[in-house]
Short mmCIF file of C-alpha atoms and ligand atoms in Angstrom, two decimals:
data_model
loop_
_atom_site.label_atom_id
_atom_site.label_comp_id
_atom_site.label_asym_id
_atom_site.label_seq_id
_atom_site.Cartn_x
_atom_site.Cartn_y
_atom_site.Cartn_z
CA MET A 1 15.74 5.24 -20.34
CA GLN A 2 13.16 3.06 -17.77
CA LYS A 3 9.70 2.71 -19.26
CA LEU A 4 7.15 2.21 -16.96
CA THR A 5 3.93 0.70 -16.51
CA LEU A 6 1.70 2.34 -13.50
CA LEU A 7 -1.23 0.57 -12.58
CA GLY A 8 -3.32 2.85 -10.23
CA ALA A 9 -2.84 6.03 -12.24
CA THR A 10 -5.50 8.19 -10.87
CA GLY A 11 -5.18 8.11 -7.30
CA SER A 12 -3.03 9.36 -4.74
CA ILE A 13 0.46 6.96 -5.12
CA GLY A 14 -0.50 7.62 -9.24
CA ALA A 15 -0.41 11.39 -8.86
CA SER A 16 2.89 10.97 -6.45
CA THR A 17 4.51 9.14 -9.35
CA LEU A 18 3.39 11.21 -11.97
CA ASP A 19 4.84 13.83 -10.32
CA VAL A 20 8.15 12.50 -10.19
CA ILE A 21 8.66 11.14 -13.53
CA GLN A 22 7.78 14.14 -15.10
CA ARG A 23 10.63 15.80 -13.27
CA HIS A 24 12.73 13.03 -15.04
CA PRO A 25 11.87 13.28 -18.61
CA GLU A 26 14.98 12.07 -19.89
CA ARG A 27 15.01 8.95 -17.33
CA PHE A 28 11.71 7.65 -17.26
CA SER A 29 9.22 7.27 -19.86
CA LEU A 30 5.39 5.80 -19.15
CA TRP A 31 4.43 2.90 -21.72
CA ALA A 32 1.03 1.83 -20.13
CA VAL A 33 -1.41 3.50 -17.23
CA SER A 34 -4.20 1.90 -15.92
CA ALA A 35 -7.35 3.57 -13.98
CA HIS A 36 -11.02 2.05 -13.06
CA ARG A 37 -13.71 4.63 -13.12
CA GLN A 38 -11.78 8.08 -13.10
CA LEU A 39 -11.96 8.62 -16.75
CA GLU A 40 -11.34 12.27 -16.93
CA ARG A 41 -8.39 12.89 -14.81
CA LEU A 42 -7.01 9.83 -16.73
CA ALA A 43 -7.56 11.40 -20.14
CA GLU A 44 -5.37 14.44 -18.56
CA ILE A 45 -3.19 12.26 -17.88
CA ILE A 46 -3.02 10.95 -21.25
CA THR A 47 -3.04 13.93 -23.35
CA LYS A 48 -0.20 15.01 -20.98
CA TYR A 49 2.32 11.67 -20.69
CA GLN A 50 1.13 10.37 -23.97
CA PRO A 51 1.47 6.30 -22.93
CA ALA A 52 1.06 4.10 -25.98
CA VAL A 53 -1.48 1.90 -23.89
CA ALA A 54 -4.68 2.29 -21.62
CA VAL A 55 -6.58 -0.04 -19.25
CA VAL A 56 -9.76 0.84 -17.87
CA ALA A 57 -12.29 -1.60 -15.87
CA ASP A 58 -14.96 -2.01 -18.56
CA ALA A 59 -15.83 -1.72 -22.06
CA ALA A 60 -18.18 1.31 -21.27
CA GLY A 61 -14.89 2.93 -19.67
CA ALA A 62 -13.45 2.16 -22.99
CA ASP A 63 -15.57 4.02 -24.82
CA ARG A 64 -16.02 6.84 -22.66
CA LEU A 65 -12.51 7.49 -22.84
CA ALA A 66 -12.05 7.21 -26.46
CA THR A 67 -14.78 9.71 -26.27
CA LEU A 68 -12.79 12.22 -24.03
CA LEU A 69 -9.49 11.65 -26.12
CA ALA A 70 -11.39 11.67 -29.20
CA GLY A 71 -9.42 15.11 -31.24
CA VAL A 72 -5.90 14.29 -29.23
CA SER A 73 -3.39 13.94 -31.89
CA HIS A 74 -0.90 10.98 -30.44
CA ALA A 75 -2.52 7.26 -30.54
CA CYS A 76 -2.82 5.73 -27.50
CA LEU A 77 -4.40 2.11 -27.58
CA ILE A 78 -7.59 1.88 -24.93
CA ARG A 79 -8.23 -1.28 -23.39
CA HIS A 80 -9.98 -3.26 -20.45
CA GLY A 81 -10.54 -5.42 -17.73
CA ALA A 82 -8.09 -8.09 -15.38
CA GLU A 83 -6.58 -9.74 -18.33
CA ALA A 84 -5.30 -6.66 -19.71
CA LEU A 85 -3.60 -5.22 -16.19
CA CYS A 86 -1.90 -8.33 -16.51
CA GLU A 87 -0.83 -7.61 -20.17
CA ILE A 88 0.53 -4.06 -19.44
CA ALA A 89 1.85 -5.27 -16.48
CA SER A 90 4.08 -8.18 -17.91
CA ALA A 91 4.51 -6.63 -21.76
CA PRO A 92 7.90 -6.81 -23.30
CA GLN A 93 8.30 -2.97 -23.65
CA VAL A 94 7.93 -2.69 -19.74
CA ASP A 95 10.92 -2.22 -17.16
CA THR A 96 9.27 -1.04 -14.35
CA VAL A 97 5.86 -1.86 -12.88
CA MET A 98 4.13 0.75 -10.11
CA ALA A 99 2.20 -1.47 -8.21
CA ALA A 100 -0.80 1.22 -7.00
CA ILE A 101 -3.79 -0.14 -7.41
CA VAL A 102 -5.72 -0.67 -4.16
CA GLY A 103 -6.20 -3.70 -2.33
CA ALA A 104 -7.12 -7.00 -3.85
CA ALA A 105 -7.58 -6.12 -7.60
CA GLY A 106 -4.16 -5.65 -7.29
CA LEU A 107 -2.97 -8.73 -6.88
CA ALA A 108 -3.28 -10.28 -10.22
CA PRO A 109 -1.14 -7.87 -12.01
CA THR A 110 1.35 -7.54 -9.39
CA LEU A 111 1.86 -11.16 -9.94
CA ALA A 112 1.93 -10.94 -13.59
CA ALA A 113 4.59 -7.88 -13.34
CA ALA A 114 6.92 -9.88 -10.76
CA ARG A 115 6.02 -13.28 -12.62
CA ALA A 116 7.88 -11.55 -16.18
CA GLY A 117 10.99 -10.47 -13.75
CA LYS A 118 9.73 -6.65 -13.87
CA ARG A 119 11.67 -4.21 -11.03
CA VAL A 120 8.02 -3.98 -9.63
CA LEU A 121 7.74 -0.83 -7.05
CA LEU A 122 4.80 -2.15 -4.63
CA ALA A 123 2.41 0.03 -2.80
CA ASN A 124 0.00 -2.55 -3.36
CA LYS A 125 0.80 -4.01 0.30
CA GLU A 126 -2.64 -5.91 0.57
CA SER A 127 -1.34 -7.90 -2.55
CA LEU A 128 1.62 -9.14 -0.06
CA VAL A 129 -0.34 -9.79 2.65
CA MET A 130 -3.12 -12.08 0.91
CA SER A 131 0.02 -14.29 -0.76
CA GLY A 132 2.87 -13.22 0.27
CA ASP A 133 4.45 -16.83 -0.76
CA ILE A 134 3.13 -16.69 -3.52
CA LEU A 135 4.35 -13.36 -4.32
CA LEU A 136 7.80 -13.61 -3.27
CA GLU A 137 8.63 -16.90 -5.22
CA ALA A 138 7.62 -15.68 -7.99
CA VAL A 139 10.36 -13.29 -7.79
CA ARG A 140 13.14 -15.32 -6.76
CA SER A 141 12.22 -17.59 -9.75
CA SER A 142 11.93 -14.71 -12.26
CA GLY A 143 14.44 -12.48 -11.15
CA ALA A 144 12.88 -10.32 -10.21
CA THR A 145 13.07 -6.93 -7.91
CA LEU A 146 10.57 -5.94 -5.75
CA LEU A 147 11.30 -2.13 -3.74
CA PRO A 148 8.73 -1.17 -0.95
CA ILE A 149 6.79 2.06 -1.83
CA ASP A 150 5.05 1.83 1.62
CA SER A 151 7.30 4.93 3.52
CA GLU A 152 7.62 2.51 6.58
CA HIS A 153 8.92 -0.43 4.48
CA ASN A 154 11.55 2.03 2.15
CA ALA A 155 12.16 3.68 5.04
CA VAL A 156 13.30 0.07 6.59
CA PHE A 157 14.77 -0.80 3.35
CA GLN A 158 17.22 2.37 3.83
CA SER A 159 18.42 1.47 7.08
CA LEU A 160 19.33 -1.82 5.96
CA PRO A 161 22.94 -2.69 4.23
CA ASP A 162 22.46 -2.85 0.68
CA GLY A 163 20.87 -5.58 -0.46
CA PHE A 164 20.94 -7.50 3.03
CA PRO A 165 21.56 -10.51 1.31
CA HIS A 166 22.81 -12.71 4.10
CA GLY A 167 19.22 -12.33 5.77
CA LEU A 168 18.21 -10.08 8.70
CA ASP A 169 20.15 -12.58 11.44
CA GLY A 170 23.26 -12.65 8.95
CA ALA A 171 23.01 -8.14 9.14
CA GLY A 172 22.63 -8.05 12.48
CA VAL A 173 19.70 -6.69 13.19
CA ARG A 174 17.91 -7.01 16.60
CA ARG A 175 14.36 -6.20 15.17
CA ILE A 176 11.80 -3.55 13.10
CA LEU A 177 9.83 -1.27 14.44
CA LEU A 178 7.25 0.35 12.33
CA THR A 179 6.24 4.18 13.07
CA ALA A 180 2.79 4.83 13.10
CA SER A 181 1.01 8.07 13.33
CA GLY A 182 -2.18 6.66 15.11
CA GLY A 183 -4.12 8.27 12.56
CA PRO A 184 -7.27 11.19 13.68
CA PHE A 185 -8.23 8.79 16.85
CA ARG A 186 -5.33 7.85 18.76
CA ILE A 187 -6.09 10.52 21.72
CA ALA A 188 -10.39 10.66 20.68
CA PRO A 189 -12.42 9.19 23.95
CA LEU A 190 -12.65 5.87 23.12
CA GLU A 191 -17.04 6.06 23.73
CA SER A 192 -17.21 8.34 20.84
CA LEU A 193 -15.28 6.69 18.19
CA HIS A 194 -19.07 4.24 17.63
CA ALA A 195 -19.98 7.51 15.96
CA VAL A 196 -16.98 8.81 13.60
CA THR A 197 -18.04 9.24 10.22
CA PRO A 198 -16.40 8.54 6.61
CA GLU A 199 -15.29 12.24 6.25
CA GLN A 200 -13.73 12.50 9.87
CA ALA A 201 -11.94 9.20 9.55
CA VAL A 202 -10.14 10.35 5.60
CA ALA A 203 -8.86 12.94 6.97
CA HIS A 204 -5.37 11.78 8.15
CA PRO A 205 -3.71 14.49 10.10
CA ASN A 206 -0.37 13.48 8.45
CA TRP A 207 -1.02 11.77 4.82
CA VAL A 208 -3.13 12.57 2.20
CA MET A 209 -4.37 9.02 0.72
CA GLY A 210 -6.68 7.04 -1.04
CA ARG A 211 -9.77 6.92 0.63
CA LYS A 212 -9.45 2.67 1.80
CA ILE A 213 -6.13 3.55 3.32
CA SER A 214 -7.13 6.53 5.39
CA VAL A 215 -9.64 4.50 7.10
CA ASP A 216 -7.23 1.89 6.93
CA SER A 217 -4.89 4.40 9.03
CA ALA A 218 -7.96 5.61 11.13
CA THR A 219 -8.51 1.93 12.64
CA MET A 220 -4.74 1.35 12.38
CA MET A 221 -5.25 -2.10 10.10
CA ASN A 222 -2.88 -0.21 8.19
CA LYS A 223 -0.46 -1.02 10.09
CA GLY A 224 -0.84 -4.28 11.03
CA LEU A 225 -1.21 -5.24 7.18
CA GLU A 226 2.33 -3.80 7.17
CA VAL A 227 3.47 -5.53 10.14
CA ILE A 228 2.40 -8.27 7.65
CA GLU A 229 4.23 -7.25 4.50
CA ALA A 230 7.32 -6.17 6.70
CA HIS A 231 7.13 -10.23 7.20
CA TRP A 232 7.54 -10.80 3.90
CA LEU A 233 9.60 -8.47 2.34
CA PHE A 234 12.20 -8.52 5.45
CA GLY A 235 12.09 -12.71 6.48
CA VAL A 236 11.32 -11.62 9.47
CA GLY A 237 9.11 -13.14 12.21
CA ALA A 238 6.04 -11.38 14.06
CA ASP A 239 7.88 -11.14 17.62
CA ARG A 240 10.48 -8.90 15.95
CA ILE A 241 8.27 -6.11 13.93
CA ASP A 242 7.25 -3.73 16.87
CA VAL A 243 5.01 -0.95 16.51
CA VAL A 244 6.09 2.53 17.91
CA VAL A 245 2.68 5.75 17.57
CA HIS A 246 4.68 8.36 16.66
CA PRO A 247 2.38 11.32 16.05
CA GLN A 248 4.04 14.00 13.98
CA SER A 249 5.39 10.79 11.02
CA VAL A 250 9.30 12.03 10.65
CA ILE A 251 10.87 9.35 11.23
CA HIS A 252 9.49 6.58 9.27
CA SER A 253 10.72 3.18 10.80
CA MET A 254 14.11 1.99 12.05
CA VAL A 255 16.25 -0.35 12.52
CA GLU A 256 17.79 -2.02 15.34
CA TYR A 257 21.00 -3.64 15.52
CA ALA A 258 22.88 -6.52 17.72
CA ASP A 259 24.74 -3.63 19.13
CA GLY A 260 22.08 -1.35 19.70
CA SER A 261 22.51 0.68 17.13
CA VAL A 262 19.38 2.26 15.64
CA ILE A 263 19.06 3.50 12.51
CA ALA A 264 16.02 5.56 11.32
CA GLN A 265 14.97 7.18 8.01
CA LEU A 266 13.45 10.23 8.94
CA GLY A 267 11.90 13.16 5.92
CA ASN A 268 8.74 14.95 5.50
CA PRO A 269 5.51 12.73 5.14
CA ASP A 270 5.14 13.04 1.46
CA MET A 271 5.15 9.94 -1.10
CA ARG A 272 7.56 11.29 -3.87
CA THR A 273 9.98 10.28 -1.00
CA PRO A 274 9.86 6.83 -0.92
CA ILE A 275 8.76 6.82 -4.59
CA ALA A 276 11.93 8.99 -6.02
CA HIS A 277 13.67 6.50 -4.35
CA ALA A 278 12.63 3.28 -5.61
CA LEU A 279 12.34 4.91 -9.06
CA ALA A 280 16.39 5.49 -9.15
CA TYR A 281 17.36 2.89 -6.68
CA PRO A 282 19.87 2.73 -6.00
CA GLU A 283 20.50 6.33 -6.83
CA ARG A 284 19.56 9.60 -5.56
CA ILE A 285 17.41 11.91 -7.80
CA GLU A 286 15.27 15.00 -6.68
CA SER A 287 11.65 14.52 -5.28
CA GLY A 288 10.44 17.50 -5.17
CA VAL A 289 9.85 17.07 -1.46
CA ALA A 290 11.09 20.14 0.12
CA SER A 291 13.74 19.49 3.12
CA LEU A 292 13.32 19.03 6.34
CA ASP A 293 13.23 22.28 8.99
CA PHE A 294 14.68 20.44 12.33
CA MET A 295 14.23 24.24 13.36
CA ARG A 296 10.52 24.02 12.94
CA LEU A 297 9.89 20.94 14.16
CA ALA A 298 8.19 21.04 17.89
CA GLY A 299 9.80 17.24 19.06
CA LEU A 300 9.10 13.84 18.47
CA CYS A 301 7.39 12.22 20.69
CA PHE A 302 6.70 7.96 20.58
CA GLU A 303 4.25 6.00 22.86
CA ALA A 304 3.12 2.47 22.84
CA PRO A 305 0.11 1.27 20.32
CA ASP A 306 -3.47 1.03 22.63
CA LEU A 307 -4.95 -2.47 21.05
CA ARG A 308 -8.35 -2.09 22.94
CA ARG A 309 -8.53 1.22 20.85
CA PHE A 310 -7.23 -0.17 17.40
CA PRO A 311 -8.43 -3.95 18.01
CA CYS A 312 -7.23 -4.08 14.01
CA LEU A 313 -3.75 -4.23 14.59
CA ARG A 314 -4.00 -7.01 17.20
CA LEU A 315 -5.79 -9.09 15.15
CA ALA A 316 -3.14 -8.51 12.02
CA TYR A 317 -0.84 -9.86 14.96
CA GLU A 318 -2.95 -12.87 15.34
CA ALA A 319 -3.81 -13.70 11.46
CA LEU A 320 0.25 -12.93 10.96
CA LYS A 321 1.00 -15.82 13.67
CA ALA A 322 -2.12 -18.05 12.49
CA GLY A 323 -0.39 -18.19 8.73
CA GLY A 324 -1.76 -19.46 5.76
CA THR A 325 -4.92 -18.01 4.49
CA ALA A 326 -5.57 -16.22 7.84
CA SER A 327 -3.87 -12.75 6.50
CA ALA A 328 -6.15 -12.98 3.53
CA ILE A 329 -9.13 -13.36 5.10
CA LEU A 330 -8.29 -10.75 7.20
CA ASN A 331 -7.68 -8.53 4.01
CA ALA A 332 -11.22 -9.59 2.22
CA ALA A 333 -12.59 -9.09 5.77
CA ASN A 334 -11.37 -5.20 6.10
CA GLU A 335 -11.66 -4.41 2.27
CA GLU A 336 -15.57 -5.46 2.81
CA ALA A 337 -16.48 -3.77 6.09
CA VAL A 338 -14.27 -0.53 5.42
CA ALA A 339 -16.26 -0.59 2.19
CA ALA A 340 -19.48 -0.91 3.95
CA PHE A 341 -17.94 1.81 6.44
CA LEU A 342 -17.54 4.92 3.61
CA ASP A 343 -21.14 3.58 2.52
CA ARG A 344 -22.99 4.16 5.81
CA ARG A 345 -24.13 0.39 6.09
CA LEU A 346 -21.57 -0.13 9.18
CA GLY A 347 -20.21 2.00 12.20
CA PHE A 348 -16.70 2.68 12.53
CA THR A 349 -15.81 0.60 15.55
CA GLY A 350 -17.75 -1.98 13.04
CA ILE A 351 -14.79 -2.51 10.97
CA ALA A 352 -12.73 -4.64 13.72
CA HIS A 353 -16.28 -6.83 14.78
CA VAL A 354 -16.89 -7.76 11.03
CA VAL A 355 -13.03 -8.79 10.94
CA GLU A 356 -12.53 -10.12 14.08
CA ALA A 357 -16.12 -12.44 13.11
CA CYS A 358 -14.51 -13.59 10.25
CA LEU A 359 -11.50 -15.07 11.07
CA ASP A 360 -13.06 -16.93 13.66
CA ALA A 361 -15.71 -17.96 11.64
CA LEU A 362 -13.26 -19.36 8.96
CA GLY A 363 -10.32 -21.67 9.09
CA ALA A 364 -7.41 -20.43 7.90
CA ASP A 365 -5.62 -23.25 4.87
CA ALA A 366 -2.23 -23.81 3.06
CA ALA A 367 -1.80 -19.92 0.86
CA ASP A 368 0.21 -21.92 -1.34
CA CYS A 369 -1.39 -21.46 -4.41
CA LEU A 370 -3.04 -18.54 -5.35
CA ASP A 371 -6.28 -20.95 -6.25
CA SER A 372 -6.72 -21.45 -2.21
CA VAL A 373 -5.82 -17.67 -1.70
CA LEU A 374 -8.81 -16.45 -3.88
CA ALA A 375 -11.16 -18.98 -2.25
CA ALA A 376 -10.46 -18.12 0.74
CA ASP A 377 -10.38 -14.05 0.18
CA ALA A 378 -14.03 -15.22 -1.48
CA ARG A 379 -15.42 -16.49 0.86
CA ALA A 380 -14.21 -14.32 3.72
CA ARG A 381 -16.09 -11.33 1.23
CA GLU A 382 -19.37 -13.58 1.81
CA GLN A 383 -18.77 -13.87 5.36
CA ALA A 384 -18.22 -10.40 5.88
CA THR A 385 -21.53 -9.15 3.63
CA THR A 386 -23.79 -11.33 5.57
CA LEU A 387 -22.34 -10.00 9.47
CA ILE A 388 -22.79 -6.45 7.85
CA ALA A 389 -26.03 -7.02 6.50
CA ALA A 390 -27.42 -8.86 9.84
CA ARG A 391 -25.56 -5.33 12.01
CA MET A 392 -27.78 -3.16 9.74
CA HIS A 393 -31.08 -4.48 11.78
P1 NAD B 401 -6.44 5.51 -4.56
O1 NAD B 401 -7.99 5.00 -4.05
O2 NAD B 401 -6.36 7.14 -4.47
O3 NAD B 401 -6.45 5.43 -6.14
C1 NAD B 401 -6.28 3.67 -5.89
C2 NAD B 401 -6.30 3.10 -7.92
O4 NAD B 401 -6.78 2.71 -7.89
C3 NAD B 401 -7.36 4.20 -8.76
O5 NAD B 401 -6.10 4.55 -9.80
C4 NAD B 401 -8.12 3.08 -8.94
O6 NAD B 401 -8.56 3.71 -10.21
C5 NAD B 401 -7.62 2.10 -8.83
N1 NAD B 401 -8.62 0.85 -8.58
C6 NAD B 401 -9.20 0.86 -7.80
N2 NAD B 401 -10.04 -0.15 -8.02
C7 NAD B 401 -9.87 -0.82 -8.84
C8 NAD B 401 -10.12 -2.07 -9.31
N3 NAD B 401 -10.83 -2.77 -8.91
N4 NAD B 401 -9.45 -2.61 -10.68
C9 NAD B 401 -8.25 -1.90 -10.75
N5 NAD B 401 -8.02 -0.54 -10.65
C10 NAD B 401 -8.60 -0.01 -9.47
O7 NAD B 401 -5.36 4.48 -3.48
P2 NAD B 401 -3.84 5.30 -3.38
O8 NAD B 401 -3.71 5.47 -1.60
O9 NAD B 401 -3.44 6.11 -4.15
O10 NAD B 401 -3.27 4.11 -2.56
C11 NAD B 401 -3.19 3.01 -3.85
C12 NAD B 401 -2.21 1.54 -2.79
O11 NAD B 401 -0.80 1.96 -2.25
C13 NAD B 401 -3.12 0.91 -1.81
O12 NAD B 401 -2.36 -0.72 -1.64
C14 NAD B 401 -2.61 1.61 -0.43
O13 NAD B 401 -2.41 1.08 0.48
C15 NAD B 401 -0.65 1.49 -0.75
N6 NAD B 401 -0.39 3.07 -0.38
C16 NAD B 401 -1.00 4.15 -0.51
C17 NAD B 401 -0.05 5.02 0.06
C18 NAD B 401 -0.59 6.55 -0.25
O14 NAD B 401 -0.17 7.79 0.76
N7 NAD B 401 -1.77 6.69 -1.01
C19 NAD B 401 0.91 5.11 0.82
C20 NAD B 401 1.43 3.92 0.90
C21 NAD B 401 0.74 2.59 0.45
MG1 MG B 402 2.76 2.72 4.97
#
């Protein structure tokens, strides 16, 4: 029986994870869950899955959750705050941690799980983007296992030889091809992009996801973050990670080998596939995802990403090449800009402008300790906030 902590239980990845584990009650049990503010949803999850511990944002949330759970027979310990998140991620009772909090808030608990030697299922790509070196060092020194949930990285992982113990060169890999849907504005007139609304931006053509990652998909910052994520997960330079726009989202990514072979992973666009893969790895289990119906696929198309349309993808490549804390600056500026866009305080095309201005204004330092990463994150948020306020006038 694998005992799990599910960080971000009320989110989109959280829901898909719960759906997979309820199909296999003999294999998985939920020991702890966390959520930020959606307490009604969290109370439903606790009632159904009966975890021993739940963590919410603050004391008021904990009181409210206790009220919602009054009369529920089983006892769930309710805790709150960032420290408690790290504790449920590293507790000795837990084998596996699903890191599915969105944004930089996921870094500390993900790192705690890695340091405690857990099997870490990584959906929270932002933590690798911010501090890839530190997170991987924690994995190495504790003997933790890091398995990618992001569909592209899970596809690459599945297309590589088992464990690829000798690195990508030893495995004869020429390059990694990350596929991208191109999001909702792939062919929208360029001059219409400045007027895009949050509702239009979060309406992704193929995937149902949280609001932040949906906006990232619309700007293609998501693919940029994924390039950086691939760099850390697979130990490969930016020059060997290519992005291919593939609007159908059927091929989830590919690996090209020295002999010209290309190995891809295909399937319906449903996150339950990578989640089930990582939960059961190296075995295979039912995920609830339907068979891919080849007879109904109209065709598979491919094109190069347009960096004029999607400047965020260029900025992410530049941050990866710059190294150090540049990726942490990119990530933090983007989080602030996306939040402002969703709040209607910033236009859609303003997101890339704010991120680029932050990268230009703030020099990157070495990202060798958590303090310097967190300092870069804080400086970038301050800079972005100032820029966003200035753009409003
Ligand atoms: P979501 O917005 O649907 O859910 C986010 C979860 O994090 C919620 O449970 C929320 O309560 C919690 N949360 C939010 N802010 C928090 C904070 N400050 N402190 C603690 N908890 C907080 O997001 P999602 O779409 O499920 O994405 C989660 C992560 O997985 C992101 O890093 C995203 O990039 C990654 N991811 C998602 C998908 C997808 O299909 N949704 C695919 C690949 C990767
Ligand atoms: Mg992805």
